[in-house]
Amino acid sequence: MGQAKAMADGSWYDTDIDHVIISEEQIREKIDELAKQVAADHADVKDGILLVCVLKGAVMFMADFARSLGRQGPSTEMEFMAVSSYGQGTTSSGVVRILKDLDRDITDRHVLVVEDIVDSGLTLSWLMKYLESRSPASVEVVALFRKPDAVKVQVPTKYVGFDIPNEFVVGYGLDFAERYREMPYVGVLKPEVYARS
Ligand code: XMP
Ligand code: MG
């Protein structure tokens, strides 16, 4: 039964989720809203917006946001960066290591950092300084999620999708031990999931 039953009733991850924080529908609506705002604010940008996706967590957001923006705004180009913060487990330290750098020069470009979640803000704060040192015309941030109660450093995040409680969440790109990224919604894992890993 196991596998077949799970497939018929839902997806493998549904039974690991304690509660849903943001639904698939809410994410879709919010992304269109964010894209509309970004499009309106960048109507006069001539050379397009350079989207910088922060891997891996922002991968789903980048894909959906770029498509929504493409339908209503200026043209975009995509860059991908991967960073890792030295730190233990699920907390960030602010010391960041670049695992994958930009492929191109961003001088005089309008850069929009596409982030999954702003937690302490330490990673984003470091990334902003790094990008600003490369002489872009502007650097702004769109983050799908933010945990206001976890903030350690304030980072000007122009566009924010949802403020969420200070709990560890998975789904829509966010992982626990590299799993759950494919979930179309965002939720909190049952305590026993941590216990069995
Ligand atoms: P800081 O604390 O530097 O952290 O703002 C940012 C990065 O940490 C990851 N992060 C999470 N990943 N569930 C996750 O799967 C979470 O609840 C969570 N909170 C932070 C994420 O990669 C983010 O970019
Ligand atoms: Mg992660």
mmCIF file of C-alpha atoms and ligand atoms in Angstrom:
data_model
loop_
_atom_site.group_PDB
_atom_site.id
_atom_site.type_symbol
_atom_site.label_atom_id
_atom_site.label_comp_id
_atom_site.label_asym_id
_atom_site.label_seq_id
_atom_site.Cartn_x
_atom_site.Cartn_y
_atom_site.Cartn_z
ATOM 1 C CA MET A 1 0.000 0.000 0.000
ATOM 2 C CA GLY A 2 2.403 2.717 1.324
ATOM 3 C CA GLN A 3 3.753 4.348 -1.807
ATOM 4 C CA ALA A 4 0.649 3.913 -3.970
ATOM 5 C CA LYS A 5 -1.628 5.237 -1.245
ATOM 6 C CA ALA A 6 0.589 8.256 -0.644
ATOM 7 C CA MET A 7 0.579 9.039 -4.375
ATOM 8 C CA ALA A 8 -3.212 8.774 -4.599
ATOM 9 C CA ASP A 9 -3.943 10.961 -1.581
ATOM 10 C CA GLY A 10 -1.290 13.593 -2.072
ATOM 11 C CA SER A 11 2.447 13.955 -2.208
ATOM 12 C CA TRP A 12 5.093 12.210 -0.139
ATOM 13 C CA TYR A 13 5.859 15.345 1.871
ATOM 14 C CA ASP A 14 2.294 16.187 2.957
ATOM 15 C CA THR A 15 2.414 13.812 5.921
ATOM 16 C CA ASP A 16 5.651 15.413 7.193
ATOM 17 C CA ILE A 17 4.084 18.857 7.450
ATOM 18 C CA ASP A 18 2.703 19.998 10.799
ATOM 19 C CA HIS A 19 1.001 23.098 9.425
ATOM 20 C CA VAL A 20 0.940 25.188 6.270
ATOM 21 C CA ILE A 21 2.226 28.764 6.578
ATOM 22 C CA ILE A 22 1.607 30.022 3.028
ATOM 23 C CA SER A 23 -0.421 28.164 0.392
ATOM 24 C CA GLU A 24 0.413 27.630 -3.270
ATOM 25 C CA GLU A 25 -2.409 29.984 -4.269
ATOM 26 C CA GLN A 26 -1.197 32.740 -1.928
ATOM 27 C CA ILE A 27 2.332 32.432 -3.346
ATOM 28 C CA ARG A 28 1.075 32.709 -6.917
ATOM 29 C CA GLU A 29 -1.021 35.806 -6.199
ATOM 30 C CA LYS A 30 1.755 37.491 -4.235
ATOM 31 C CA ILE A 31 4.349 36.923 -6.951
ATOM 32 C CA ASP A 32 2.117 38.571 -9.548
ATOM 33 C CA GLU A 33 1.613 41.489 -7.148
ATOM 34 C CA LEU A 34 5.369 41.863 -6.547
ATOM 35 C CA ALA A 35 6.101 41.658 -10.283
ATOM 36 C CA LYS A 36 3.501 44.334 -10.949
ATOM 37 C CA GLN A 37 5.136 46.680 -8.424
ATOM 38 C CA VAL A 38 8.624 46.024 -9.785
ATOM 39 C CA ALA A 39 7.388 46.554 -13.362
ATOM 40 C CA ALA A 40 5.767 49.878 -12.438
ATOM 41 C CA ASP A 41 8.888 51.092 -10.621
ATOM 42 C CA HIS A 42 11.186 50.133 -13.515
ATOM 43 C CA ALA A 43 9.093 51.248 -16.477
ATOM 44 C CA ASP A 44 11.833 53.606 -17.670
ATOM 45 C CA VAL A 45 14.765 51.204 -17.270
ATOM 46 C CA LYS A 46 16.205 50.917 -20.770
ATOM 47 C CA ASP A 47 18.638 48.023 -20.582
ATOM 48 C CA GLY A 48 16.394 45.727 -18.571
ATOM 49 C CA ILE A 49 16.661 44.448 -15.031
ATOM 50 C CA LEU A 50 19.450 42.115 -14.023
ATOM 51 C CA LEU A 51 17.923 39.531 -11.709
ATOM 52 C CA VAL A 52 20.411 37.908 -9.338
ATOM 53 C CA CYS A 53 19.030 34.710 -7.861
ATOM 54 C CA VAL A 54 20.582 33.474 -4.646
ATOM 55 C CA LEU A 55 20.821 29.689 -4.905
ATOM 56 C CA LYS A 56 19.494 27.331 -3.975
ATOM 57 C CA GLY A 57 16.534 28.530 -1.930
ATOM 58 C CA ALA A 58 15.340 31.209 -4.368
ATOM 59 C CA VAL A 59 15.201 28.919 -7.391
ATOM 60 C CA MET A 60 11.405 28.455 -7.447
ATOM 61 C CA PHE A 61 10.794 32.128 -6.702
ATOM 62 C CA MET A 62 13.188 33.209 -9.472
ATOM 63 C CA ALA A 63 11.455 30.992 -12.035
ATOM 64 C CA ASP A 64 7.943 32.190 -11.183
ATOM 65 C CA PHE A 65 8.848 35.815 -10.529
ATOM 66 C CA ALA A 66 10.829 36.207 -13.779
ATOM 67 C CA ARG A 67 7.939 34.805 -15.813
ATOM 68 C CA SER A 68 5.434 37.075 -14.115
ATOM 69 C CA LEU A 69 7.702 40.095 -14.599
ATOM 70 C CA GLY A 70 8.238 39.183 -18.252
ATOM 71 C CA ARG A 71 4.495 39.375 -18.899
ATOM 72 C CA GLN A 72 4.157 42.879 -17.467
ATOM 73 C CA GLY A 73 7.496 44.637 -17.174
ATOM 74 C CA PRO A 74 10.787 45.450 -18.831
ATOM 75 C CA SER A 75 13.086 42.738 -20.122
ATOM 76 C CA THR A 76 15.252 40.835 -17.675
ATOM 77 C CA GLU A 77 18.472 38.899 -17.626
ATOM 78 C CA MET A 78 19.281 36.222 -15.087
ATOM 79 C CA GLU A 79 22.371 35.686 -13.002
ATOM 80 C CA PHE A 80 22.872 33.097 -10.294
ATOM 81 C CA MET A 81 24.996 33.235 -7.170
ATOM 82 C CA ALA A 82 25.500 30.635 -4.513
ATOM 83 C CA VAL A 83 26.698 31.637 -1.083
ATOM 84 C CA SER A 84 27.153 29.776 2.123
ATOM 85 C CA SER A 85 27.328 31.311 5.548
ATOM 86 C CA TYR A 86 29.761 29.748 7.938
ATOM 87 C CA GLY A 87 27.624 28.718 10.846
ATOM 88 C CA GLN A 88 26.167 25.799 12.633
ATOM 89 C CA GLY A 89 22.956 24.128 11.523
ATOM 90 C CA THR A 90 20.038 26.419 10.886
ATOM 91 C CA THR A 91 21.528 29.726 12.023
ATOM 92 C CA SER A 92 23.539 32.167 9.983
ATOM 93 C CA SER A 93 26.788 33.768 11.155
ATOM 94 C CA GLY A 94 27.227 36.645 8.736
ATOM 95 C CA VAL A 95 30.552 35.298 7.483
ATOM 96 C CA VAL A 96 29.790 34.426 3.905
ATOM 97 C CA ARG A 97 31.665 32.346 1.375
ATOM 98 C CA ILE A 98 30.949 32.585 -2.345
ATOM 99 C CA LEU A 99 30.360 29.141 -3.855
ATOM 100 C CA LYS A 100 29.323 30.496 -7.244
ATOM 101 C CA ASP A 101 30.035 34.042 -8.322
ATOM 102 C CA LEU A 102 28.380 36.234 -10.964
ATOM 103 C CA ASP A 103 29.293 35.273 -14.529
ATOM 104 C CA ARG A 104 29.310 38.876 -15.739
ATOM 105 C CA ASP A 105 30.121 42.454 -15.057
ATOM 106 C CA ILE A 106 27.233 44.353 -13.420
ATOM 107 C CA THR A 107 28.678 47.853 -13.865
ATOM 108 C CA ASP A 108 25.899 50.413 -14.534
ATOM 109 C CA ARG A 109 23.194 47.749 -14.452
ATOM 110 C CA HIS A 110 19.984 47.840 -12.434
ATOM 111 C CA VAL A 111 20.341 44.806 -10.205
ATOM 112 C CA LEU A 112 17.481 43.140 -8.370
ATOM 113 C CA VAL A 113 18.507 40.469 -5.884
ATOM 114 C CA VAL A 114 15.937 37.674 -5.782
ATOM 115 C CA GLU A 115 16.027 36.150 -2.297
ATOM 116 C CA ASP A 116 14.007 33.362 -0.761
ATOM 117 C CA ILE A 117 13.937 34.508 2.840
ATOM 118 C CA VAL A 118 15.426 37.201 5.043
ATOM 119 C CA ASP A 119 16.002 35.714 8.473
ATOM 120 C CA SER A 120 18.738 37.442 10.515
ATOM 121 C CA GLY A 121 19.574 39.582 7.467
ATOM 122 C CA LEU A 122 23.276 38.777 7.827
ATOM 123 C CA THR A 123 23.643 36.984 4.472
ATOM 124 C CA LEU A 124 21.790 39.682 2.570
ATOM 125 C CA SER A 125 23.677 42.484 4.283
ATOM 126 C CA TRP A 126 26.965 40.935 3.187
ATOM 127 C CA LEU A 127 25.680 40.314 -0.340
ATOM 128 C CA MET A 128 24.489 43.912 -0.757
ATOM 129 C CA LYS A 129 27.938 45.248 0.141
ATOM 130 C CA TYR A 130 29.531 42.795 -2.267
ATOM 131 C CA LEU A 131 27.251 43.781 -5.162
ATOM 132 C CA GLU A 132 27.486 47.509 -4.424
ATOM 133 C CA SER A 133 31.287 47.281 -4.631
ATOM 134 C CA ARG A 134 30.860 46.261 -8.288
ATOM 135 C CA SER A 135 29.470 49.652 -9.363
ATOM 136 C CA PRO A 136 25.940 48.805 -10.501
ATOM 137 C CA ALA A 137 23.495 51.623 -11.324
ATOM 138 C CA SER A 138 21.313 50.341 -8.470
ATOM 139 C CA VAL A 139 20.870 47.321 -6.217
ATOM 140 C CA GLU A 140 17.472 46.451 -4.802
ATOM 141 C CA VAL A 141 16.053 43.351 -3.163
ATOM 142 C CA VAL A 142 12.910 41.327 -3.605
ATOM 143 C CA ALA A 143 12.442 38.689 -0.901
ATOM 144 C CA LEU A 144 9.494 36.338 -0.885
ATOM 145 C CA PHE A 145 9.599 35.794 2.886
ATOM 146 C CA ARG A 146 10.886 37.704 5.875
ATOM 147 C CA LYS A 147 11.004 36.811 9.565
ATOM 148 C CA PRO A 148 10.689 40.189 11.312
ATOM 149 C CA ASP A 149 11.327 38.701 14.748
ATOM 150 C CA ALA A 150 14.669 37.213 13.707
ATOM 151 C CA VAL A 151 16.285 40.358 12.318
ATOM 152 C CA LYS A 152 19.816 41.114 13.563
ATOM 153 C CA VAL A 153 20.802 43.630 10.899
ATOM 154 C CA GLN A 154 18.377 45.847 9.033
ATOM 155 C CA VAL A 155 18.751 45.488 5.286
ATOM 156 C CA PRO A 156 16.705 47.713 3.011
ATOM 157 C CA THR A 157 14.447 45.142 1.369
ATOM 158 C CA LYS A 158 12.326 47.135 -1.048
ATOM 159 C CA TYR A 159 9.928 44.350 -1.976
ATOM 160 C CA VAL A 160 8.740 41.732 0.526
ATOM 161 C CA GLY A 161 6.171 39.041 -0.125
ATOM 162 C CA PHE A 162 5.183 37.764 3.308
ATOM 163 C CA ASP A 163 6.213 38.403 6.873
ATOM 164 C CA ILE A 164 6.169 35.016 8.601
ATOM 165 C CA PRO A 165 6.640 33.801 12.188
ATOM 166 C CA ASN A 166 10.123 33.048 13.459
ATOM 167 C CA GLU A 167 9.933 29.301 12.818
ATOM 168 C CA PHE A 168 12.002 27.107 10.507
ATOM 169 C CA VAL A 169 10.011 26.608 7.318
ATOM 170 C CA VAL A 170 10.390 24.379 4.267
ATOM 171 C CA GLY A 171 8.977 24.289 0.765
ATOM 172 C CA TYR A 172 8.969 26.371 -2.396
ATOM 173 C CA GLY A 173 12.764 26.176 -2.614
ATOM 174 C CA LEU A 174 13.453 26.055 1.123
ATOM 175 C CA ASP A 175 14.951 22.849 2.411
ATOM 176 C CA PHE A 176 15.659 20.787 5.449
ATOM 177 C CA ALA A 177 18.780 18.677 4.733
ATOM 178 C CA GLU A 178 18.250 19.355 0.990
ATOM 179 C CA ARG A 179 14.725 17.933 0.993
ATOM 180 C CA TYR A 180 11.270 19.517 0.628
ATOM 181 C CA ARG A 181 12.393 22.128 -1.926
ATOM 182 C CA GLU A 182 9.868 20.860 -4.492
ATOM 183 C CA MET A 183 6.850 21.505 -2.269
ATOM 184 C CA PRO A 184 4.573 24.089 -3.934
ATOM 185 C CA TYR A 185 3.636 25.600 -0.555
ATOM 186 C CA VAL A 186 5.525 26.579 2.597
ATOM 187 C CA GLY A 187 5.049 24.884 5.931
ATOM 188 C CA VAL A 188 6.519 23.817 9.250
ATOM 189 C CA LEU A 189 7.756 20.250 9.697
ATOM 190 C CA LYS A 190 6.411 17.943 12.394
ATOM 191 C CA PRO A 191 8.846 17.634 15.330
ATOM 192 C CA GLU A 192 9.287 13.903 14.664
ATOM 193 C CA VAL A 193 10.833 14.650 11.269
ATOM 194 C CA TYR A 194 13.799 16.272 13.044
ATOM 195 C CA ALA A 195 13.952 13.469 15.556
ATOM 196 C CA ARG A 196 14.327 10.769 12.879
ATOM 197 C CA SER A 197 17.110 12.539 10.973
HETATM 198 P P1 XMP B 1 20.040 35.059 7.234
HETATM 199 O O1 XMP B 1 19.864 34.657 8.685
HETATM 200 O O2 XMP B 1 21.468 35.380 6.911
HETATM 201 O O3 XMP B 1 19.661 33.732 6.476
HETATM 202 O O4 XMP B 1 19.073 36.161 6.845
HETATM 203 C C1 XMP B 1 19.322 33.717 5.171
HETATM 204 C C2 XMP B 1 19.357 32.349 4.577
HETATM 205 O O5 XMP B 1 19.154 31.303 5.544
HETATM 206 C C3 XMP B 1 18.275 30.330 5.037
HETATM 207 N N1 XMP B 1 17.060 30.271 5.873
HETATM 208 C C4 XMP B 1 16.155 29.297 5.856
HETATM 209 N N2 XMP B 1 16.093 28.165 5.126
HETATM 210 N N3 XMP B 1 14.061 27.590 6.195
HETATM 211 C C5 XMP B 1 15.043 27.319 5.305
HETATM 212 O O6 XMP B 1 14.960 26.302 4.642
HETATM 213 C C6 XMP B 1 14.045 28.688 6.976
HETATM 214 O O7 XMP B 1 13.129 28.896 7.775
HETATM 215 C C7 XMP B 1 15.163 29.598 6.791
HETATM 216 N N4 XMP B 1 15.488 30.782 7.366
HETATM 217 C C8 XMP B 1 16.663 31.150 6.773
HETATM 218 C C9 XMP B 1 17.924 30.764 3.633
HETATM 219 O O8 XMP B 1 18.748 30.113 2.697
HETATM 220 C C10 XMP B 1 18.212 32.241 3.599
HETATM 221 O O9 XMP B 1 18.555 32.762 2.345
HETATM 222 MG MG MG B 2 18.883 25.926 3.275
#
